[in-house]
Short mmCIF file of C-alpha atoms in Angstrom, two decimals:
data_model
loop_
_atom_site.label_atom_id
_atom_site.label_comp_id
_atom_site.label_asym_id
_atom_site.label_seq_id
_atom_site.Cartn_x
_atom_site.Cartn_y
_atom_site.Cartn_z
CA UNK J 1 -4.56 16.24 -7.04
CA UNK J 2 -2.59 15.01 -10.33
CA UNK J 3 0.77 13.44 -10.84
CA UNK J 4 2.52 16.34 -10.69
CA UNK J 5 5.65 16.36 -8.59
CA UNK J 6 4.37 17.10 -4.71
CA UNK J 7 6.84 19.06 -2.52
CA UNK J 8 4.67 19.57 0.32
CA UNK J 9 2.21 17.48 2.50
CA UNK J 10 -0.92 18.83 1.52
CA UNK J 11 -3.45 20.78 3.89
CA UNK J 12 -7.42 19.81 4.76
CA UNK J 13 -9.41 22.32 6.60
CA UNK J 14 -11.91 19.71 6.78
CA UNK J 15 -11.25 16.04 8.20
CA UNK J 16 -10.13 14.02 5.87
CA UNK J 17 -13.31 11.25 6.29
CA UNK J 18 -15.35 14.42 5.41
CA UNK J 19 -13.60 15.45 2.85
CA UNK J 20 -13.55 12.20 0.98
CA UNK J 21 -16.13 9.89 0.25
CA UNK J 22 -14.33 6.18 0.49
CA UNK J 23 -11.12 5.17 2.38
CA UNK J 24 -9.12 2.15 0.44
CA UNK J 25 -7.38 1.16 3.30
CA UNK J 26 -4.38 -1.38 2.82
CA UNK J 27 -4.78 -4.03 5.17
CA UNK J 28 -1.59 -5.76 6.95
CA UNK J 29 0.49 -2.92 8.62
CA UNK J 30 -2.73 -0.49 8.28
CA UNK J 31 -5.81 -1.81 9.92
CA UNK J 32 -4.11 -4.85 11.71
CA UNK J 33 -0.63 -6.88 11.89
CA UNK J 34 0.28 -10.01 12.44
CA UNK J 35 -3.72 -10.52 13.02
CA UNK J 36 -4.38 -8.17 16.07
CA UNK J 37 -5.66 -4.83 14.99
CA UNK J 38 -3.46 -1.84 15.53
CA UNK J 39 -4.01 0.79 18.25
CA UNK J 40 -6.58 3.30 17.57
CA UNK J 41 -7.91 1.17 14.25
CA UNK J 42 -11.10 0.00 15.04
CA UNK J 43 -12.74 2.89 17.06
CA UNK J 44 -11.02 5.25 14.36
CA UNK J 45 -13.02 3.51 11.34
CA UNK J 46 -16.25 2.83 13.18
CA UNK J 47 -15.99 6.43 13.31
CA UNK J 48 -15.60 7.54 9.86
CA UNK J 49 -18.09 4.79 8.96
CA UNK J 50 -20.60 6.53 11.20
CA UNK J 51 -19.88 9.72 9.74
CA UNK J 52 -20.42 8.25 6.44
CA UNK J 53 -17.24 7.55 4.72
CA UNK J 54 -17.54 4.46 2.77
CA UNK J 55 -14.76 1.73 3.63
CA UNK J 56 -13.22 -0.31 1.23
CA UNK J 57 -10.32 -2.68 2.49
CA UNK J 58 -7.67 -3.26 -0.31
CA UNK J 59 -4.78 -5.65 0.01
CA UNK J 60 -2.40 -6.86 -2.02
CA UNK J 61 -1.97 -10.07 0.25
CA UNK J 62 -3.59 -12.99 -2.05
CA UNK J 63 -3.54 -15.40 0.91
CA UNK J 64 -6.98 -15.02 2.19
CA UNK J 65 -10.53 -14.70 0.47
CA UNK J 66 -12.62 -11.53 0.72
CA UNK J 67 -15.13 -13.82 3.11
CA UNK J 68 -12.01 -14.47 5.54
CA UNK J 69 -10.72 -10.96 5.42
CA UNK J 70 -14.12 -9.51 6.54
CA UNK J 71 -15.04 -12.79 8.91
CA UNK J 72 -11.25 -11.71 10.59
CA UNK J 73 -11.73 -7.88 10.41
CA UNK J 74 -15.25 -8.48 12.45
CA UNK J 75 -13.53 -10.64 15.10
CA UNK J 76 -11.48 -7.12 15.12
CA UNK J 77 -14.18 -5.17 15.98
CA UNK J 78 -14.63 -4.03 12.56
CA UNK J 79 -18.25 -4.94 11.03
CA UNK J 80 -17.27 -6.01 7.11
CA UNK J 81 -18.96 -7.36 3.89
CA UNK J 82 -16.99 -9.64 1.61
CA UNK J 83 -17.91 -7.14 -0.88
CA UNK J 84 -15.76 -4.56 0.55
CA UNK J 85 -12.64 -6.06 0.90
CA UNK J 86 -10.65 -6.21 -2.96
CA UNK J 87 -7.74 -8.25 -3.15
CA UNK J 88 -4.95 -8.29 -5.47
CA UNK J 89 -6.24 -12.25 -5.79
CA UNK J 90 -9.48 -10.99 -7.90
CA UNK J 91 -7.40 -8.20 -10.02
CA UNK J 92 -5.15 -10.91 -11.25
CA UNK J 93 -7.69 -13.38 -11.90
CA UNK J 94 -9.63 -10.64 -14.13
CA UNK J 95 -6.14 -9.87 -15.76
CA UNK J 96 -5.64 -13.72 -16.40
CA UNK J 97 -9.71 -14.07 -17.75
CA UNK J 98 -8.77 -11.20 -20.37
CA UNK J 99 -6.11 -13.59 -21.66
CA UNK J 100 -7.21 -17.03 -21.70
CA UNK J 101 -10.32 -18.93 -22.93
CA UNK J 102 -12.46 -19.24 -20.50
CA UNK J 103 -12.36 -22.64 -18.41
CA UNK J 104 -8.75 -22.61 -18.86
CA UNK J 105 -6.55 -24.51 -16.49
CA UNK J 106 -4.31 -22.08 -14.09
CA UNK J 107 -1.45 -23.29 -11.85
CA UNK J 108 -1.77 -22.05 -8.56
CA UNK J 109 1.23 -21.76 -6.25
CA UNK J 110 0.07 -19.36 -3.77
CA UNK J 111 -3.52 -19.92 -1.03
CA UNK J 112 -7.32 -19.71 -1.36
CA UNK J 113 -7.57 -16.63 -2.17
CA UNK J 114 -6.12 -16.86 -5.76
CA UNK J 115 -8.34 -20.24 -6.35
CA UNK J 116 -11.71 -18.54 -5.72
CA UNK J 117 -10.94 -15.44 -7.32
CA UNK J 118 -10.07 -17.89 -10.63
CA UNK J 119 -13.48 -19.95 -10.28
CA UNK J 120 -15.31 -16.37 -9.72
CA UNK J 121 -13.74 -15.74 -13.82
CA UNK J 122 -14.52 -18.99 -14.76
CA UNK J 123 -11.49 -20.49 -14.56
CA UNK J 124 -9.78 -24.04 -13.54
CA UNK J 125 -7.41 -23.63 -10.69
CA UNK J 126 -4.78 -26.96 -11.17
CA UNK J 127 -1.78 -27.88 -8.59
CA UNK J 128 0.44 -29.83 -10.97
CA UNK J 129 2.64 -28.13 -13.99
CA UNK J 130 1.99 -31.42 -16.06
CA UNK J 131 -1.55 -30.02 -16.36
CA UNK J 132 -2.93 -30.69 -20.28
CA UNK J 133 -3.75 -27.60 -21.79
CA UNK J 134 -2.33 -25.34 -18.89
CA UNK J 135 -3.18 -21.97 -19.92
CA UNK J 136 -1.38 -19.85 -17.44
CA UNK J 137 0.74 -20.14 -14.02
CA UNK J 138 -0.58 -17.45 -11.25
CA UNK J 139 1.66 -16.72 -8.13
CA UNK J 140 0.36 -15.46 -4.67
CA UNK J 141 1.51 -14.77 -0.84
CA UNK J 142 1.15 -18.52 0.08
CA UNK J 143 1.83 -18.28 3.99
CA UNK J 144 5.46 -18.60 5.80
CA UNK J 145 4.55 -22.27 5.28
CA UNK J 146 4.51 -22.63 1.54
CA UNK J 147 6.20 -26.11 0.42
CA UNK J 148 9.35 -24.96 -1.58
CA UNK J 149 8.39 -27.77 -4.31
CA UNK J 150 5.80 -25.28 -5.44
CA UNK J 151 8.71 -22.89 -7.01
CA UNK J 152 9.87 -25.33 -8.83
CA UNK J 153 6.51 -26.10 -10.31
CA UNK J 154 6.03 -23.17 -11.53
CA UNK J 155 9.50 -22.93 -13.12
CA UNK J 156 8.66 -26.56 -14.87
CA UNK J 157 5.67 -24.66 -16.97
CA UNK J 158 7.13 -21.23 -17.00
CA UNK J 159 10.01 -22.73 -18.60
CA UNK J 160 7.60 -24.87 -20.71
CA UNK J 161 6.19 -21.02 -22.07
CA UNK J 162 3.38 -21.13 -20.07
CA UNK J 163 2.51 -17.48 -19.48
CA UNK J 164 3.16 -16.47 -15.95
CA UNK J 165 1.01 -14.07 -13.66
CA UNK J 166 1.75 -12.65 -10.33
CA UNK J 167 -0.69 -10.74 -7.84
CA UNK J 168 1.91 -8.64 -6.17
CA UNK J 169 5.57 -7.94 -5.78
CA UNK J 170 5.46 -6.64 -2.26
CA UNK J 171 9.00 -8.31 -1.31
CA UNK J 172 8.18 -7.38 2.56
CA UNK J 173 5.40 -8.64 4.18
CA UNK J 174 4.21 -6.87 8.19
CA UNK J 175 3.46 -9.26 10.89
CA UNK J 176 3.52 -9.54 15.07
CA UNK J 177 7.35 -10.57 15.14
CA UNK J 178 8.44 -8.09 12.24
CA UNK J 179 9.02 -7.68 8.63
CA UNK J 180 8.97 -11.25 7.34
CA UNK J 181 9.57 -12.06 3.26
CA UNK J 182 6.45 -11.32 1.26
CA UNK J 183 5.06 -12.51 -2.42
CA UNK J 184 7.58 -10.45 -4.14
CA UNK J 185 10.87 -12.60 -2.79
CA UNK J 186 8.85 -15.60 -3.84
CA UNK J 187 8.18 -14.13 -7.51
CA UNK J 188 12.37 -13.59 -7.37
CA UNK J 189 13.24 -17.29 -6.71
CA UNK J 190 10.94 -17.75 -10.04
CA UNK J 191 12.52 -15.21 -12.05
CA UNK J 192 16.07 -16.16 -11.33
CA UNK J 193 15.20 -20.28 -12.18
CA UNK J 194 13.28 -19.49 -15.01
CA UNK J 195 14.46 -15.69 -16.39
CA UNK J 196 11.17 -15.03 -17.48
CA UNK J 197 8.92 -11.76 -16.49
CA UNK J 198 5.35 -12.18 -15.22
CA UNK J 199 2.42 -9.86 -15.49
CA UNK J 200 1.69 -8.01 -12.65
CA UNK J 201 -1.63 -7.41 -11.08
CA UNK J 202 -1.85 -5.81 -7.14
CA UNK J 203 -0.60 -2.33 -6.35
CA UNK J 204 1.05 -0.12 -7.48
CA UNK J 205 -0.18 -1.25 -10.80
CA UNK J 206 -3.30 -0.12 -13.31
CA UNK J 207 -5.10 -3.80 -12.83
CA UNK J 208 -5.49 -3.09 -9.03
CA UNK J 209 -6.35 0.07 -9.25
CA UNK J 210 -9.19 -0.38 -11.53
CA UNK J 211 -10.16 -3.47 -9.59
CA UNK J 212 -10.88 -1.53 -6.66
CA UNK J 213 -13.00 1.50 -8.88
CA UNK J 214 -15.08 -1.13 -10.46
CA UNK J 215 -16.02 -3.03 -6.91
CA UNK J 216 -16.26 -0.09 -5.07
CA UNK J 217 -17.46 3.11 -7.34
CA UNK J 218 -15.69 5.37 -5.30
CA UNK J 219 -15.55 8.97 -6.63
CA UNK J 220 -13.83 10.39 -4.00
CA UNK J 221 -11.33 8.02 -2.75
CA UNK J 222 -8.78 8.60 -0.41
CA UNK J 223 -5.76 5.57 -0.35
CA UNK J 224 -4.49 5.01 3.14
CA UNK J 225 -1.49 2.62 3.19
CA UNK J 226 1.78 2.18 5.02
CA UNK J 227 3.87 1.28 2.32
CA UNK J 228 5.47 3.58 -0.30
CA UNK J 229 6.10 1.54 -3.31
CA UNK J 230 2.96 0.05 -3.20
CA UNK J 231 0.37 1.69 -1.46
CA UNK J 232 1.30 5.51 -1.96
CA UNK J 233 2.74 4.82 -5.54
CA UNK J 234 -0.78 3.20 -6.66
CA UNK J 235 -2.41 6.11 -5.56
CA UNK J 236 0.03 8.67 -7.75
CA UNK J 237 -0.84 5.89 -10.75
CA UNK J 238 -4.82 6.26 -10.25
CA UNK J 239 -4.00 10.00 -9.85
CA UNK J 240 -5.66 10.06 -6.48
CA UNK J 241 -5.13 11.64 -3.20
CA UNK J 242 -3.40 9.12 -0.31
CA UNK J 243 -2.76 9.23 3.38
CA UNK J 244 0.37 7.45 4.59
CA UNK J 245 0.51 6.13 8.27
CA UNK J 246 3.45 5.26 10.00
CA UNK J 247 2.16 2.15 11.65
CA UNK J 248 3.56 -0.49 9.24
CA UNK J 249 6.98 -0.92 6.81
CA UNK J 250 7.71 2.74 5.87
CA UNK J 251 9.53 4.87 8.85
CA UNK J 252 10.08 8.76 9.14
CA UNK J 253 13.32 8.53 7.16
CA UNK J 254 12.19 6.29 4.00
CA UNK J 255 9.57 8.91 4.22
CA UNK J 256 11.93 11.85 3.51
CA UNK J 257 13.75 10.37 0.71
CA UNK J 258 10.76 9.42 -1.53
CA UNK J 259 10.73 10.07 -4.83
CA UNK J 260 7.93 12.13 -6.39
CA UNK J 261 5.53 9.06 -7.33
CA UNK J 262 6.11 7.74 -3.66
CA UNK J 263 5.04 11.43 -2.27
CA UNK J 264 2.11 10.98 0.04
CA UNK J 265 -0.91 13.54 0.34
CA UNK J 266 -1.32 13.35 3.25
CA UNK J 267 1.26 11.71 6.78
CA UNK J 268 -0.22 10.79 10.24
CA UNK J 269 0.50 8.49 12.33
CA UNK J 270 -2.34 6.14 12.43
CA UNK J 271 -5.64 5.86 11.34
CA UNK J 272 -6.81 8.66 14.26
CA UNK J 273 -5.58 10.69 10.63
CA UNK J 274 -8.65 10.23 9.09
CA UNK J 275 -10.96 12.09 11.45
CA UNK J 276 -8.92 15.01 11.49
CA UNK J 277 -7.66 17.94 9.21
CA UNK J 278 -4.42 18.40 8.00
CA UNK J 279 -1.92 21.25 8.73
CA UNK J 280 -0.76 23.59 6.61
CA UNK J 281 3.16 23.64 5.81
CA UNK J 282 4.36 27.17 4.97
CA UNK J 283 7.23 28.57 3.31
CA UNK J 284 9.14 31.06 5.60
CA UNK J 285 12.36 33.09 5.51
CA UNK J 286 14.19 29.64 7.03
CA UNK J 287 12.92 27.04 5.34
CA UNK J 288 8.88 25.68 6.12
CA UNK J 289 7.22 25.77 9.31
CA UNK J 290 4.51 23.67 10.29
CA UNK J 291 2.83 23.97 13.81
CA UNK J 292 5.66 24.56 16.64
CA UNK J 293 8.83 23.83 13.92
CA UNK J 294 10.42 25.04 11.43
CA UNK J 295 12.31 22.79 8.76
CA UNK J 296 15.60 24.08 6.94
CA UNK J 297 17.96 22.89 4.78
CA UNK J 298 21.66 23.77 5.17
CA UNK J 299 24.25 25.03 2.98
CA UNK J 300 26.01 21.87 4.42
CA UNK J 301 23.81 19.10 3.18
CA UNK J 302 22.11 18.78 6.57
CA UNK J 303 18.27 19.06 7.28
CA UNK J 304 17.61 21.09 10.71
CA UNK J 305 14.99 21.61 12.55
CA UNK J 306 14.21 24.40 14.84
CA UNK J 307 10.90 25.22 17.42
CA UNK J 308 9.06 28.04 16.24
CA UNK J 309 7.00 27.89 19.53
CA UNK J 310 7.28 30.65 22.25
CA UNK J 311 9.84 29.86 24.89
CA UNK J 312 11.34 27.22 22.99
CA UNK J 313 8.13 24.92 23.05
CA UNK J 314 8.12 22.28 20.40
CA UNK J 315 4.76 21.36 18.35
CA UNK J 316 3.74 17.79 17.85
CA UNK J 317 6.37 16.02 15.94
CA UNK J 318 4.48 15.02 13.26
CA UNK J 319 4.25 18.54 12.28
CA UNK J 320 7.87 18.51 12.99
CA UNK J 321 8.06 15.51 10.19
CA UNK J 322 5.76 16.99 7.86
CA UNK J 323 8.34 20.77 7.76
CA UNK J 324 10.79 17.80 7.27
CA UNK J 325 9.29 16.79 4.28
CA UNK J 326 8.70 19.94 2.48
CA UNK J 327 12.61 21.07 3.20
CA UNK J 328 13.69 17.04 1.78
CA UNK J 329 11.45 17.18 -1.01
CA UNK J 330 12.37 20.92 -2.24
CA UNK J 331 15.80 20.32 -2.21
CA UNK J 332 15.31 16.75 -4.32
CA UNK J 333 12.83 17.79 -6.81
CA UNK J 334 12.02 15.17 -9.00
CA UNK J 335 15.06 12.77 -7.55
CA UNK J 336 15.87 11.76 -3.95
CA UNK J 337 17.11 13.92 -1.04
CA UNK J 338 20.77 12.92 0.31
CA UNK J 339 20.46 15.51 3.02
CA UNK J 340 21.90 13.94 6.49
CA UNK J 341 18.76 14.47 8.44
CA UNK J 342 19.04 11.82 11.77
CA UNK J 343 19.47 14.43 14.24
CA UNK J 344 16.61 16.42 13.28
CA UNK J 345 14.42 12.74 13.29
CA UNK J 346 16.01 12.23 16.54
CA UNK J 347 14.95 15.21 17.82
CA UNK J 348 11.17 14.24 16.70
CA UNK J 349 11.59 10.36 18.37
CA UNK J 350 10.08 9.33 14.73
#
């Protein structure tokens, strides 16, 4: 597939873990949240894995190290290798190494992960702004418990000129209890103190993206994410093919107003997605019809849906969704569809 605009949710005779030879699978809201896997992960990737797809687990939560990830993901169920799991931890410690001298001091406000990834480049992770020779401040998902203090040390060097780094802007972060603040609100109370920009590693961006094709060598790769801006937008940058899943921050409705870079490949509703084909969506006289519905948009501004089944039988409503998404994205092009479309979601209980 290339960047140009999608209007349609692609189709795949095959299943998608045949027809692609690794998965980069986002981690929190994909695999697992809040720490206990989500329904259908773990059989669904042993699966693919014995089918032969390749796994790859890319997050752009800088928290953990690759050796927790994969230690946690095999308490899941889900045999890993450090080596496997890419975090946006190592693509902004690469991006900082291609900067600096090597040895060079580097705040850290953020967890583990960033400080490992910086010694694995050769660099000096500090704690204190006042530092000699600081040669960059990095910024990464530090926990719900991160001492407040750290901001401000950051601001001190920022402020100072120090350059400043950042491993993701993800402003939402998924967990058991909900949608809790992620790395990106922390990189805003920076910002605002200090009115400086930092350079960006983790998804949706180039570093992260390349990060991933070096450690992995995937040729085929399919990105499987929940998140739009992040997950699904990467993919459009890399000019690769991506499954959403509807298990984690993006809902049915977010869904049909994306714009063309945040335009998934594929939509299912888990991970069960990747062991199966895709239907086809097909223009009709109406509108598009996938399955047992049949998508149209109204003179009035309203998206519709109606059962193409016999008798009045609906489909599965993820067909439903995906006729949904080739009316919404027709009628926006390369903008945003304003079509009212909540009864028709109602209708599908998505």
């Amino acid at each position: 597939m290339t960047r140009q605009s999608r209007t349609s949710p692609a189709a795949s005779e095959q299943s998608l873990h045949q027809a692609y030879d690794t998965a980069l699978l986002d981690l929190d809201g994909v695999v697992y949240a809040g720490g206990e896997a989500i329904a259908h992960a773990v059989e669904s990737l042993a699966a693919a894995r014995a089918d032969g797809m390749h796994l790859a687990y890319v997050t752009n939560n800088a928290l953990r190290t690759p050796d927790a990830v994969a230690e946690h993901l095999g308490e899941l169920g889900i045999p890993t290798e450090a080596a496997e799991v890419i975090t946006s931890a190592q693509a902004v410690a690469r991006l900082i190494a291609e900067q600096v001298e090597p040895g060079s001091k580097v705040l850290v406000i953020g967890g583990e992960g960033l400080r490992v990834a910086l010694r694995e480049r050769g660099l000096v992770p500090v704690e204190s702004a006042e530092e000699e020779g600081l040669a960059a401040v990095v910024q990464g998902y530090g926990g719900p418990d991160l001492p407040w203090g750290r901001f401000a040390e950051a601001s001190y060097a920022i402020n100072r000129g120090v350059p400043w780094f950042a491993s993701n802007t993800d402003l939402t972060i998924p967990g058991a209890r909900g949608i809790a603040p992620g790395n990106g609100a922390a990189v805003e109370v920076v910002r605002i103190a200090t009115g400086a920009e930092p350079q960006v590693a983790g998804k949706p961006l180039p570093p992260m993206h390349r990060e991933t094709v070096l450690r992995t060598g995937a040729r085929r790769p399919l990105v499987v994410g929940d998140r739009l801006d992040t997950d699904i937008e990467g993919a459009f940058n890399g000019e690769v093919d991506s499954l959403l899943v509807l298990t984690g921050v993006t809902d049915a409705e977010q869904l049909l107003r994306a714009e063309p870079r945040h335009r998934p490949t594929y939509v299912d509703r888990d991970l069960r997605g990747l062991l199966a084909g895709q239907p086809e969506v097909e223009p009709c006289a109406e509108g598009f019809r996938c399955g047992g519905w049949t998508a149209v948009a109204t003179n009035g501004g309203v998206l519709e849906l109606r059962e193409a089944g016999e008798g009045g039988e609906a489909g599965d409503p993820l067909d439903g969704l995906r006729a949904l998404c080739a009316a919404a994205w027709t009628v926006a092009g390369d903008g945003v569809c304003t079509f009212d479309a909540a009864k028709a979601l109602a209708r599908l209980g998505l």
